[in-house]
Short mmCIF file of C-alpha atoms and ligand atoms in Angstrom, two decimals:
data_model
loop_
_atom_site.label_atom_id
_atom_site.label_comp_id
_atom_site.label_asym_id
_atom_site.label_seq_id
_atom_site.Cartn_x
_atom_site.Cartn_y
_atom_site.Cartn_z
CA MET I 701 89.64 161.24 7.94
CA LYS I 702 90.50 161.24 11.64
CA ILE I 703 88.74 158.81 13.98
CA ILE I 704 89.15 158.54 17.73
CA SER I 705 88.38 155.09 19.13
CA LEU I 706 87.71 155.06 22.85
CA VAL I 707 88.34 151.97 24.97
CA GLY I 708 88.79 151.32 28.67
CA ALA I 709 87.29 148.00 29.77
CA ARG I 710 88.17 144.39 28.92
CA PRO I 711 85.48 143.65 26.31
CA GLN I 712 86.23 146.94 24.55
CA PHE I 713 89.80 145.92 23.80
CA ILE I 714 88.48 142.82 22.05
CA LYS I 715 85.87 144.74 20.05
CA ALA I 716 88.22 147.59 19.14
CA ALA I 717 90.93 145.19 17.99
CA MET I 718 88.77 144.12 15.08
CA VAL I 719 87.47 147.58 14.14
CA SER I 720 90.92 149.12 14.44
CA ARG I 721 92.33 146.50 12.09
CA ALA I 722 89.65 147.44 9.53
CA LEU I 723 90.02 151.21 9.97
CA ARG I 724 93.77 151.79 10.19
CA PRO I 725 94.72 151.18 6.56
CA HIS I 726 92.20 153.84 5.45
CA CYS I 727 92.27 156.68 7.97
CA GLN I 728 94.11 158.17 10.92
CA GLU I 729 92.91 156.33 14.00
CA ILE I 730 93.79 157.62 17.45
CA LEU I 731 93.23 154.95 20.09
CA VAL I 732 92.41 156.39 23.51
CA HIS I 733 92.41 154.21 26.66
CA THR I 734 90.56 155.70 29.62
CA GLY I 735 92.24 153.36 32.12
CA GLN I 736 88.91 152.07 33.48
CA HIS I 737 90.55 148.63 33.58
CA TYR I 738 94.23 148.70 34.46
CA ASP I 739 95.43 145.38 35.95
CA GLY I 740 97.76 143.63 33.51
CA ASN I 741 95.34 140.72 33.10
CA MET I 742 92.39 143.09 32.51
CA SER I 743 94.11 145.34 29.98
CA GLN I 744 97.71 144.89 28.71
CA VAL I 745 97.23 141.17 27.97
CA PHE I 746 94.67 142.06 25.31
CA PHE I 747 96.98 144.53 23.58
CA ASP I 748 99.69 141.85 23.56
CA GLU I 749 97.46 139.07 22.24
CA LEU I 750 95.07 140.80 19.85
CA GLU I 751 97.54 142.75 17.74
CA LEU I 752 95.78 145.88 18.98
CA PRO I 753 98.09 148.88 18.66
CA GLU I 754 99.22 150.36 21.97
CA PRO I 755 96.97 153.30 22.95
CA ASP I 756 98.05 156.62 21.48
CA LEU I 757 96.67 158.37 24.55
CA PHE I 758 96.06 157.04 28.04
CA LEU I 759 93.86 158.85 30.55
CA GLY I 760 94.74 156.70 33.57
CA VAL I 761 91.36 157.26 35.22
CA GLY I 762 91.19 153.99 37.20
CA SER I 763 88.40 152.93 39.54
CA GLY I 764 85.93 155.09 41.46
CA SER I 765 82.25 155.68 42.01
CA HIS I 766 80.19 156.01 38.84
CA ALA I 767 80.19 159.82 38.97
CA VAL I 768 83.88 160.16 39.86
CA GLN I 769 84.98 157.70 37.19
CA THR I 770 82.65 159.06 34.49
CA GLY I 771 83.47 162.68 35.31
CA ARG I 772 87.23 162.13 35.15
CA MET I 773 86.89 160.35 31.84
CA MET I 774 84.71 163.11 30.40
CA THR I 775 87.27 165.75 31.31
CA GLY I 776 90.07 163.76 29.69
CA VAL I 777 88.11 162.92 26.55
CA GLU I 778 86.92 166.52 26.14
CA GLU I 779 90.50 167.79 26.14
CA ILE I 780 91.48 165.29 23.47
CA LEU I 781 88.45 166.08 21.30
CA LEU I 782 89.13 169.81 21.49
CA LYS I 783 92.74 169.28 20.44
CA GLU I 784 92.27 166.60 17.79
CA LYS I 785 88.92 167.63 16.28
CA PRO I 786 88.15 164.15 14.93
CA ASP I 787 85.50 163.35 12.34
CA TRP I 788 84.13 160.57 14.57
CA LEU I 789 84.36 159.30 18.11
CA VAL I 790 83.82 155.54 18.12
CA VAL I 791 82.55 154.06 21.40
CA TYR I 792 81.86 150.43 22.26
CA GLY I 793 79.21 148.66 24.32
CA ASP I 794 77.78 150.03 27.53
CA THR I 795 80.44 150.83 30.10
CA ASN I 796 81.19 154.09 31.89
CA THR I 797 83.92 154.64 29.28
CA THR I 798 81.23 154.47 26.57
CA LEU I 799 78.98 156.97 28.35
CA ALA I 800 81.74 159.41 29.28
CA GLY I 801 83.11 159.53 25.75
CA ALA I 802 79.70 159.97 24.18
CA LEU I 803 78.62 162.75 26.57
CA ALA I 804 81.84 164.69 26.05
CA ALA I 805 81.57 164.31 22.27
CA ALA I 806 77.88 165.20 22.06
CA LYS I 807 78.44 168.55 23.79
CA LEU I 808 81.21 169.37 21.29
CA GLN I 809 79.08 168.18 18.38
CA THR I 810 81.59 165.52 17.48
CA PRO I 811 79.68 162.75 15.67
CA ILE I 812 79.49 159.57 17.75
CA ALA I 813 79.53 156.05 16.33
CA HIS I 814 78.15 153.50 18.79
CA VAL I 815 79.23 149.92 18.22
CA GLU I 816 76.75 147.48 19.84
CA ALA I 817 73.79 149.87 19.71
CA GLY I 818 70.18 148.97 20.49
CA LEU I 819 70.82 146.32 23.15
CA ARG I 820 68.39 146.47 26.05
CA SER I 821 67.82 144.50 29.25
CA PHE I 822 64.84 146.75 30.13
CA GLN I 823 66.30 146.96 33.66
CA ARG I 824 67.07 150.54 34.54
CA ALA I 825 68.64 149.34 37.81
CA MET I 826 71.52 148.06 35.71
CA PRO I 827 74.24 150.71 35.23
CA GLU I 828 74.94 149.41 31.73
CA GLU I 829 71.29 149.92 30.69
CA ILE I 830 71.48 153.61 31.62
CA ASN I 831 74.72 153.94 29.68
CA ARG I 832 73.41 152.28 26.54
CA VAL I 833 70.10 154.15 26.43
CA LEU I 834 71.81 157.52 26.84
CA VAL I 835 74.57 156.78 24.33
CA ASP I 836 72.13 155.54 21.69
CA HIS I 837 70.12 158.74 21.98
CA ILE I 838 73.13 160.98 21.26
CA SER I 839 74.84 158.87 18.59
CA THR I 840 74.99 159.70 14.89
CA ALA I 841 75.87 156.21 13.65
CA LEU I 842 74.34 153.26 15.49
CA PHE I 843 75.82 149.87 14.69
CA CYS I 844 73.37 147.14 15.77
CA PRO I 845 74.20 143.44 15.88
CA THR I 846 70.64 142.26 15.13
CA GLN I 847 67.18 143.27 13.91
CA PRO I 848 65.71 143.13 17.47
CA ALA I 849 68.32 145.74 18.46
CA VAL I 850 67.13 147.91 15.55
CA ASP I 851 63.53 147.38 16.72
CA ASN I 852 64.46 148.47 20.26
CA LEU I 853 65.85 151.72 18.85
CA ALA I 854 62.77 152.24 16.67
CA ARG I 855 60.54 151.91 19.75
CA GLU I 856 62.55 154.76 21.30
CA GLY I 857 62.14 156.87 18.16
CA ILE I 858 65.64 156.31 16.79
CA SER I 859 65.77 155.37 13.11
CA GLN I 860 68.35 157.73 11.55
CA GLY I 861 71.89 156.40 11.13
CA VAL I 862 70.96 152.87 12.24
CA HIS I 863 72.82 149.98 10.56
CA ILE I 864 72.67 146.21 11.12
CA VAL I 865 76.26 145.01 10.90
CA GLY I 866 76.42 141.88 13.07
CA ASP I 867 78.65 141.62 16.10
CA VAL I 868 82.33 142.53 16.14
CA MET I 869 82.83 139.96 18.91
CA ALA I 870 81.94 137.29 16.35
CA ASP I 871 84.68 138.68 14.11
CA ALA I 872 87.14 138.42 16.99
CA LEU I 873 86.12 134.91 17.95
CA LEU I 874 86.22 133.56 14.40
CA HIS I 875 89.68 135.00 13.92
CA PHE I 876 91.28 134.10 17.25
CA ILE I 877 89.67 130.70 17.88
CA GLN I 878 91.98 129.31 15.20
CA LEU I 879 95.04 130.55 17.06
CA ALA I 880 93.96 129.70 20.59
CA PRO I 881 94.91 125.98 20.65
CA HIS I 882 98.41 126.80 19.35
CA LYS I 883 99.10 129.83 21.51
CA THR I 884 97.88 128.78 24.96
CA THR I 885 98.62 125.84 27.24
CA ILE I 886 95.83 126.66 29.68
CA LEU I 887 94.17 123.20 29.58
CA ALA I 888 97.45 121.45 30.36
CA ASP I 889 98.42 124.10 32.92
CA LEU I 890 95.17 123.53 34.81
CA LYS I 891 95.23 119.74 34.14
CA LEU I 892 91.83 119.91 32.46
CA GLU I 893 90.27 117.32 30.20
CA PRO I 894 87.94 118.61 27.47
CA GLY I 895 84.28 118.29 28.47
CA LYS I 896 85.08 117.50 32.11
CA TYR I 897 84.73 120.91 33.72
CA ALA I 898 82.45 123.94 33.91
CA LEU I 899 83.75 127.45 33.26
CA ALA I 900 82.37 130.36 35.29
CA THR I 901 82.59 134.14 35.37
CA ILE I 902 80.73 136.66 37.56
CA HIS I 903 81.10 140.43 37.63
CA ARG I 904 77.71 142.14 37.30
CA ALA I 905 76.80 144.63 40.01
CA ALA I 906 73.52 142.79 40.61
CA ASN I 907 75.47 139.65 41.59
CA THR I 908 78.58 141.10 43.23
CA ASP I 909 76.93 143.87 45.25
CA ASP I 910 74.26 141.57 46.72
CA PRO I 911 75.90 139.12 49.17
CA LEU I 912 72.87 136.82 49.12
CA ARG I 913 72.98 136.44 45.34
CA LEU I 914 76.75 136.01 45.28
CA LYS I 915 76.68 133.37 48.04
CA ALA I 916 73.82 131.51 46.33
CA ILE I 917 75.77 131.38 43.06
CA LEU I 918 78.98 130.22 44.77
CA ARG I 919 77.01 127.53 46.63
CA ALA I 920 75.80 126.26 43.26
CA PHE I 921 79.41 126.13 42.03
CA GLU I 922 80.28 124.05 45.11
CA GLU I 923 77.40 121.65 44.43
CA ALA I 924 77.96 121.28 40.68
CA ASP I 925 78.79 117.77 39.49
CA LEU I 926 81.84 119.08 37.65
CA PRO I 927 84.84 121.07 38.82
CA VAL I 928 84.17 124.76 38.22
CA ILE I 929 87.04 126.78 36.73
CA PHE I 930 86.40 130.35 37.82
CA PRO I 931 88.61 133.16 36.46
CA VAL I 932 87.68 135.81 39.01
CA HIS I 933 87.09 139.42 37.93
CA PRO I 934 88.90 141.81 40.34
CA ARG I 935 85.59 143.30 41.42
CA THR I 936 84.32 139.87 42.45
CA ARG I 937 87.65 138.91 44.06
CA LYS I 938 87.42 141.99 46.27
CA VAL I 939 83.86 141.22 47.40
CA ILE I 940 84.65 137.56 48.09
CA ARG I 941 87.63 138.68 50.20
CA ASP I 942 85.71 141.43 52.00
CA LEU I 943 82.83 139.09 52.85
CA GLY I 944 85.28 136.40 53.98
CA ILE I 945 83.67 133.77 51.73
CA PHE I 946 85.40 130.40 51.45
CA THR I 947 84.40 127.85 48.84
CA ASN I 948 84.98 124.10 48.77
CA ASN I 949 87.56 122.47 46.51
CA ASN I 950 85.11 122.02 43.63
CA VAL I 951 85.58 125.72 42.89
CA HIS I 952 88.91 126.61 41.29
CA MET I 953 89.38 130.36 41.56
CA ILE I 954 92.06 131.65 39.22
CA ASP I 955 93.10 135.10 38.09
CA PRO I 956 91.46 136.52 34.96
CA VAL I 957 92.97 134.94 31.87
CA GLY I 958 93.88 136.37 28.46
CA TYR I 959 91.47 136.17 25.54
CA LEU I 960 93.12 133.18 23.85
CA ALA I 961 93.13 131.15 27.07
CA MET I 962 89.52 132.17 27.66
CA LEU I 963 88.47 130.97 24.20
CA GLN I 964 90.28 127.69 24.80
CA LEU I 965 88.58 127.26 28.19
CA GLU I 966 85.18 128.11 26.69
CA ALA I 967 85.46 125.82 23.68
CA ASN I 968 86.40 122.80 25.80
CA ALA I 969 84.00 123.27 28.71
CA ASP I 970 81.00 121.03 29.38
CA CYS I 971 79.04 124.14 30.26
CA ILE I 972 79.54 127.83 30.97
CA LEU I 973 78.07 129.67 33.96
CA THR I 974 78.21 133.43 33.55
CA ASP I 975 76.67 136.84 33.92
CA SER I 976 78.89 138.30 31.20
CA GLY I 977 77.38 139.61 27.98
CA GLY I 978 80.31 138.63 25.79
CA VAL I 979 80.73 135.18 27.31
CA GLN I 980 77.06 134.25 26.65
CA LYS I 981 77.58 134.85 22.94
CA GLU I 982 80.93 133.12 22.85
CA ALA I 983 79.35 130.04 24.47
CA TYR I 984 76.83 129.98 21.62
CA TRP I 985 79.47 130.40 18.94
CA VAL I 986 81.65 127.59 20.30
CA GLY I 987 78.61 125.35 20.82
CA VAL I 988 78.76 125.03 24.60
CA ARG I 989 75.60 125.29 26.68
CA CYS I 990 75.39 128.49 28.72
CA ILE I 991 73.70 128.95 32.08
CA THR I 992 73.23 132.66 32.64
CA LEU I 993 73.28 133.82 36.24
CA ARG I 994 70.90 136.67 35.58
CA ASP I 995 67.15 137.17 35.46
CA GLU I 996 67.21 138.60 31.92
CA THR I 997 69.61 138.98 29.04
CA GLU I 998 70.20 141.40 26.20
CA TRP I 999 71.28 138.46 24.01
CA VAL I 1000 67.79 136.98 23.79
CA GLU I 1001 68.53 135.00 20.62
CA THR I 1002 70.81 132.62 22.53
CA VAL I 1003 67.91 131.80 24.88
CA GLU I 1004 65.30 131.59 22.11
CA LEU I 1005 67.55 129.24 20.14
CA GLY I 1006 67.78 126.94 23.16
CA TRP I 1007 71.48 127.26 24.01
CA ASN I 1008 71.25 129.66 26.94
CA LYS I 1009 69.24 129.17 30.14
CA LEU I 1010 68.48 131.99 32.55
CA THR I 1011 68.63 130.75 36.14
CA GLY I 1012 69.16 133.97 38.03
CA ALA I 1013 71.10 133.41 41.24
CA ASP I 1014 68.96 130.53 42.51
CA THR I 1015 71.22 127.73 43.75
CA ALA I 1016 68.79 124.88 43.02
CA SER I 1017 68.01 126.14 39.50
CA ILE I 1018 71.71 126.50 38.66
CA VAL I 1019 72.59 123.04 39.98
CA ALA I 1020 69.62 121.48 38.16
CA ALA I 1021 70.60 123.19 34.91
CA VAL I 1022 74.18 121.91 35.16
CA ARG I 1023 72.90 118.39 35.87
CA TYR I 1024 69.91 117.97 33.61
CA TRP I 1025 69.54 120.71 31.00
CA ARG I 1026 70.97 120.16 27.52
CA PRO I 1027 70.28 122.09 24.28
CA THR I 1028 68.20 120.06 21.87
CA THR I 1029 68.36 122.24 18.77
CA ASN I 1030 70.98 122.85 16.13
CA ARG I 1031 72.67 126.21 16.20
CA THR I 1032 71.95 128.67 13.41
CA PRO I 1033 74.20 131.65 12.69
CA VAL I 1034 73.21 134.77 14.59
CA TYR I 1035 75.13 138.00 15.14
CA GLY I 1036 76.68 138.15 11.68
CA ASN I 1037 79.25 136.26 9.70
CA GLY I 1038 82.51 137.67 11.00
CA HIS I 1039 82.67 140.76 8.78
CA SER I 1040 81.09 143.35 11.08
CA ALA I 1041 84.23 145.42 11.56
CA GLU I 1042 84.68 145.79 7.80
CA LYS I 1043 81.07 146.95 7.47
CA ILE I 1044 81.48 149.48 10.26
CA SER I 1045 84.70 150.79 8.75
CA ALA I 1046 83.14 151.12 5.28
CA ILE I 1047 80.13 153.03 6.63
CA LEU I 1048 82.25 155.45 8.66
CA LEU I 1049 84.73 156.07 5.85
CA ALA I 1050 81.92 156.66 3.34
CA GLN I 1051 80.72 159.64 5.38
CA SER I 1052 83.78 161.80 4.87
C1 UD1 P 2553 82.78 147.24 33.88
C2 UD1 P 2553 81.51 147.70 33.17
C3 UD1 P 2553 80.69 146.49 32.77
C4 UD1 P 2553 81.50 145.51 31.95
C5 UD1 P 2553 82.77 145.16 32.72
C6 UD1 P 2553 83.66 144.29 31.86
C7 UD1 P 2553 80.63 149.86 33.94
C8 UD1 P 2553 79.60 150.53 34.77
N1 UD1 P 2553 80.68 148.52 34.07
O1 UD1 P 2553 82.40 146.62 35.08
O2 UD1 P 2553 79.59 146.90 31.98
O3 UD1 P 2553 80.73 144.35 31.75
O4 UD1 P 2553 83.49 146.36 33.03
O5 UD1 P 2553 84.57 143.57 32.62
O6 UD1 P 2553 81.36 150.50 33.24
N2 UD1 P 2553 89.14 146.59 39.36
C9 UD1 P 2553 90.45 146.25 39.59
N3 UD1 P 2553 91.31 146.26 38.53
C10 UD1 P 2553 90.95 146.61 37.27
C11 UD1 P 2553 89.62 146.97 37.05
C12 UD1 P 2553 88.72 146.95 38.10
O7 UD1 P 2553 90.84 145.93 40.71
O8 UD1 P 2553 91.81 146.58 36.35
C13 UD1 P 2553 88.18 146.52 40.49
C14 UD1 P 2553 88.09 147.83 41.30
O9 UD1 P 2553 87.87 147.46 42.62
C15 UD1 P 2553 86.84 148.47 40.72
C16 UD1 P 2553 85.98 147.27 40.39
O10 UD1 P 2553 86.88 146.27 39.95
O11 UD1 P 2553 86.24 149.36 41.62
C17 UD1 P 2553 84.94 147.53 39.32
O12 UD1 P 2553 85.54 148.02 38.12
P1 UD1 P 2553 84.71 148.94 37.12
O13 UD1 P 2553 85.52 149.20 35.91
O14 UD1 P 2553 84.13 150.11 37.83
O15 UD1 P 2553 83.47 148.05 36.73
P2 UD1 P 2553 83.41 146.53 36.27
O16 UD1 P 2553 82.71 145.75 37.33
O17 UD1 P 2553 84.75 146.09 35.83
N1 UDP P 2554 87.39 137.29 29.06
C1 UDP P 2554 88.76 137.06 29.09
N2 UDP P 2554 89.31 136.59 30.25
C2 UDP P 2554 88.58 136.35 31.37
C3 UDP P 2554 87.18 136.59 31.32
C4 UDP P 2554 86.62 137.08 30.15
O1 UDP P 2554 89.45 137.26 28.08
O2 UDP P 2554 89.15 135.93 32.38
C5 UDP P 2554 86.80 137.81 27.80
C6 UDP P 2554 85.64 136.99 27.29
O3 UDP P 2554 86.09 135.90 26.51
C7 UDP P 2554 84.88 138.01 26.48
C8 UDP P 2554 85.09 139.29 27.26
O4 UDP P 2554 86.25 139.07 28.07
O5 UDP P 2554 85.43 138.16 25.20
C9 UDP P 2554 83.91 139.59 28.12
O6 UDP P 2554 84.21 140.57 29.02
P1 UDP P 2554 83.43 140.75 30.40
O7 UDP P 2554 82.76 139.48 30.77
O8 UDP P 2554 84.39 141.34 31.36
O9 UDP P 2554 82.38 141.90 30.04
P2 UDP P 2554 80.94 141.92 29.35
O10 UDP P 2554 81.00 141.20 28.07
O11 UDP P 2554 79.98 141.32 30.31
O12 UDP P 2554 80.67 143.38 29.21
#
């Protein structure tokens, strides 16, 4: 069996690392990197740290408007599919890489496997929501992390090929969290004491493309009672620079960090402030309270279980959450038990 796995953006390297590890002993996997993310600390660091094989093919698409970026990726993926004629194209999550790969494959009738299917924010203004809805509707195998994701698909009339497998990001975390303390010196490098800092990430279009929201969030970081360690996504760095925003010395802007350093920073934080999908779940898994800088989330279980609080971009709500809000419930396992990648691999391989 021949499988093409398509990656391009930071969280996809982490997800694909686990699935690739499960697939490679049993089939020919061709790993294709679109080049959506290309800075060393947004791409190569993950190949170095996660034992992910170097990409077999690299499209080098880079940044651009949605249409330019998606179009270039589609052209590149189509060429590869025509040449390689794989049994499956595996796509991950909800980025433009995911959409481009799926659209190219659907037109060539290459079966698509969508890892992280069925997630919904019910906000069509969000580029990722458009990507996920479209990809789910043209996929043959839909790998959902949870029952609510399956229910979302059912409401849209999708029930064929749907599997609950848990979350491959849980697989990654459970595996790499053991290594993180031995392989990174990030806490010492940044002179951080466990439990004495907040960790923050921001990159969503809704927060970065709206100066009022971005400024309100950064003001909250300035007013937080704890120093805020803020690995800045290049998109956010560019906006902060273009708007000429300066923050006070409570906000420690650093470059994006590798996955192991990120896990170490997450696990030792007092709280996490984020608009990332992956980081919300990781906060839950490491048992650190998460304040989500969005008005809704796809990962509703983390909120329902009392470990994630949605504050939007409201300065006062964020500061109050950092100061006063604490989870009061025990965590129960959600998103699988760390064997999602094996389940995905077994299902794909069984369909030969
Ligand atoms: C993308 C995904 C988002 C995902 C995120 C993970 C889409 C529509 N969005 O958002 O769902 O959560 O990746 O991080 O696919 N840039 C660099 N260097 C890089 C990469 C990006 O400088 O290596 C800058 C460029 O200015 C670029 C901007 O970041 O225009 C945005 O990058 P892009 O890949 O379009 O979207 P993300 O915001 O990263
Ligand atoms: N991450 C990382 N370094 C960073 C910020 C995030 O390794 O500086 C990891 C994080 O631990 C998680 C993933 O990147 O595993 C999340 O990616 P991102 O927030 O870019 O995208 P999203 O999950 O929102 O799509």
